[in-house]
Tab-separated table of C-alpha atoms in Angstrom:
chain	number	residue	atom	x	y	z
A	1373	MET	CA	-118.276	-12.592	178.279
A	1374	ASP	CA	-118.808	-16.359	178.495
A	1375	ALA	CA	-117.463	-18.882	175.988
A	1376	LEU	CA	-120.915	-19.545	174.333
A	1377	THR	CA	-121.224	-15.822	173.555
A	1378	LYS	CA	-117.816	-15.769	172.035
A	1379	LYS	CA	-118.577	-18.667	169.864
A	1380	ARG	CA	-121.855	-16.890	168.754
A	1381	GLY	CA	-119.767	-13.779	167.891
A	1382	ASN	CA	-117.259	-15.839	165.944
A	1383	ALA	CA	-120.068	-17.653	164.058
A	1384	ILE	CA	-121.848	-14.509	162.898
A	1385	ALA	CA	-118.612	-13.017	161.867
A	1386	ILE	CA	-117.939	-15.977	159.522
A	1387	ASP	CA	-121.479	-15.810	158.306
A	1388	PHE	CA	-121.049	-12.192	157.500
A	1389	VAL	CA	-117.986	-12.997	155.452
A	1390	VAL	CA	-119.668	-15.751	153.524
A	1391	SER	CA	-122.724	-13.651	152.857
A	1392	GLY	CA	-120.420	-10.698	151.735
A	1393	ALA	CA	-118.677	-12.868	149.212
A	1394	LEU	CA	-121.995	-14.155	147.846
A	1395	THR	CA	-123.333	-10.576	147.655
A	1396	ALA	CA	-120.317	-9.672	145.709
A	1397	VAL	CA	-121.251	-12.229	143.157
A	1398	VAL	CA	-124.916	-11.534	143.001
A	1399	GLU	CA	-124.867	-7.637	142.924
A	1400	PRO	CA	-123.273	-7.254	139.618
A	1401	LEU	CA	-125.957	-9.448	138.110
A	1402	LEU	CA	-128.749	-7.454	139.761
A	1403	ARG	CA	-127.243	-4.090	138.632
A	1404	LYS	CA	-128.203	-4.879	135.091
A	1405	LYS	CA	-131.814	-5.149	135.982
A	1406	ILE	CA	-132.230	-2.873	139.058
A	1407	LYS	CA	-130.803	0.684	138.878
A	1408	GLN	CA	-131.591	2.034	142.297
A	1409	GLU	CA	-128.570	2.251	144.381
A	1410	TRP	CA	-130.377	2.061	147.683
A	1411	VAL	CA	-131.515	-1.501	146.741
A	1412	HIS	CA	-127.838	-2.610	146.246
A	1413	ALA	CA	-126.815	-0.894	149.458
A	1414	LEU	CA	-129.692	-2.122	151.760
A	1415	VAL	CA	-131.838	-4.660	150.272
A	1416	THR	CA	-129.454	-7.050	148.343
A	1417	PRO	CA	-127.030	-7.666	151.248
A	1418	THR	CA	-129.914	-8.230	153.797
A	1419	ALA	CA	-131.801	-10.513	151.427
A	1420	VAL	CA	-128.694	-12.561	150.684
A	1421	PHE	CA	-127.717	-12.737	154.390
A	1422	TRP	CA	-131.320	-13.681	155.581
A	1423	GLY	CA	-131.818	-16.176	152.618
A	1424	LEU	CA	-128.533	-17.869	153.183
A	1425	GLU	CA	-129.055	-18.254	156.905
A	1426	TYR	CA	-132.727	-19.327	156.392
A	1427	VAL	CA	-131.716	-22.235	154.030
A	1428	GLN	CA	-128.867	-23.362	156.263
A	1429	LEU	CA	-130.976	-23.271	159.541
A	1430	LYS	CA	-133.872	-24.998	157.808
A	1431	THR	CA	-131.552	-27.811	156.397
A	1432	SER	CA	-129.202	-28.527	159.167
A	1433	GLY	CA	-129.998	-26.251	162.076
A	1434	GLN	CA	-126.610	-24.520	161.734
A	1435	THR	CA	-125.089	-21.931	159.523
A	1436	LEU	CA	-121.427	-22.423	158.157
A	1437	GLY	CA	-120.135	-20.058	160.990
A	1438	GLN	CA	-122.043	-21.951	163.557
A	1439	LYS	CA	-120.630	-25.271	162.338
A	1440	VAL	CA	-117.008	-23.860	162.560
A	1441	ALA	CA	-117.730	-22.420	166.002
A	1442	GLY	CA	-119.255	-25.742	167.251
A	1443	ILE	CA	-122.809	-24.389	168.140
A	1444	LYS	CA	-126.284	-25.224	166.981
A	1445	ILE	CA	-129.576	-23.493	166.988
A	1446	GLU	CA	-132.486	-25.558	168.522
A	1447	ASN	CA	-136.134	-25.310	169.128
A	1448	ALA	CA	-136.521	-24.682	172.902
A	1449	ASP	CA	-139.474	-27.151	172.962
A	1450	GLY	CA	-137.393	-29.767	171.203
A	1451	GLY	CA	-137.771	-30.923	167.670
A	1452	GLU	CA	-136.874	-29.170	164.395
A	1453	LEU	CA	-136.862	-25.452	163.817
A	1454	THR	CA	-140.013	-24.203	162.205
A	1455	ASP	CA	-140.134	-21.536	159.357
A	1456	GLN	CA	-141.839	-19.157	161.628
A	1457	GLN	CA	-139.170	-19.527	164.261
A	1458	ILE	CA	-136.383	-18.883	161.896
A	1459	LEU	CA	-138.051	-15.786	160.382
A	1460	LYS	CA	-138.963	-14.425	163.839
A	1461	ARG	CA	-135.407	-14.971	164.894
A	1462	LEU	CA	-133.848	-13.230	161.898
A	1463	ALA	CA	-136.271	-10.210	162.026
A	1464	HIS	CA	-135.974	-9.716	165.731
A	1465	ARG	CA	-132.201	-10.001	165.716
A	1466	ASP	CA	-131.774	-7.428	163.093
A	1467	SER	CA	-134.232	-4.884	164.399
A	1468	ILE	CA	-135.253	-4.806	168.049
A	1469	MET	CA	-132.616	-7.090	169.556
A	1470	PRO	CA	-129.676	-4.579	169.606
A	1471	LEU	CA	-131.578	-2.231	171.756
A	1472	GLN	CA	-132.579	-5.004	174.115
A	1473	TRP	CA	-129.062	-6.469	174.227
A	1474	PHE	CA	-127.667	-2.891	175.039
A	1475	LYS	CA	-130.145	-2.559	177.797
A	1476	GLN	CA	-129.262	-5.964	179.363
A	1477	ARG	CA	-125.447	-5.984	178.367
A	1478	GLY	CA	-124.242	-6.783	181.813
A	1479	GLN	CA	-126.200	-10.112	182.095
A	1480	ASP	CA	-124.980	-13.439	180.765
A	1481	MET	CA	-127.100	-14.235	177.737
A	1482	GLY	CA	-125.046	-17.000	176.074
A	1483	ALA	CA	-127.647	-19.652	175.286
A	1484	GLN	CA	-130.654	-17.288	174.882
A	1485	MET	CA	-130.338	-13.790	173.705
A	1486	PRO	CA	-133.448	-11.594	173.239
A	1487	HIS	CA	-134.133	-12.842	169.699
A	1488	ASP	CA	-133.803	-16.455	170.824
A	1489	ARG	CA	-136.316	-15.887	173.665
A	1490	TYR	CA	-138.724	-14.175	171.112
A	1491	ALA	CA	-138.476	-17.099	168.698
A	1492	HIS	CA	-138.393	-19.785	171.305
A	1493	THR	CA	-134.893	-21.051	170.308
A	1494	LEU	CA	-131.737	-21.634	172.100
A	1495	VAL	CA	-128.133	-22.125	171.216
A	1496	ARG	CA	-126.297	-25.295	172.261
A	1497	LYS	CA	-122.582	-25.855	172.325
A	1498	LEU	CA	-121.785	-29.027	170.525
A	1499	ASP	CA	-119.417	-31.697	171.931
A	1500	LYS	CA	-116.416	-32.338	169.741
């Protein structure tokens, strides 16, 4: 596994922790209004994680985990990330990408994993 892939793994682990903490705050507030348990088990954590990631990528091109890891998501064509790119990247990463990654697991995919290729984004290591 190359260094960039390790940084990506560390970044998403940090993002999961941050998202989990925020979900722990939001969920009790939603339980008063929404009684279905499946919503709290599936929809709330996903919505919080995606929402948090979307806002961070839109504002700075990095999530908190990516800042700590020293990486940044960029538009493959240059310029700022578009709303469509961010949403395509999130949806593909959390649905189809694990199957594609498993199929291609022996290959070096550091800068562009399947969800990056689909959304036309790439990950760049920042110089410190």
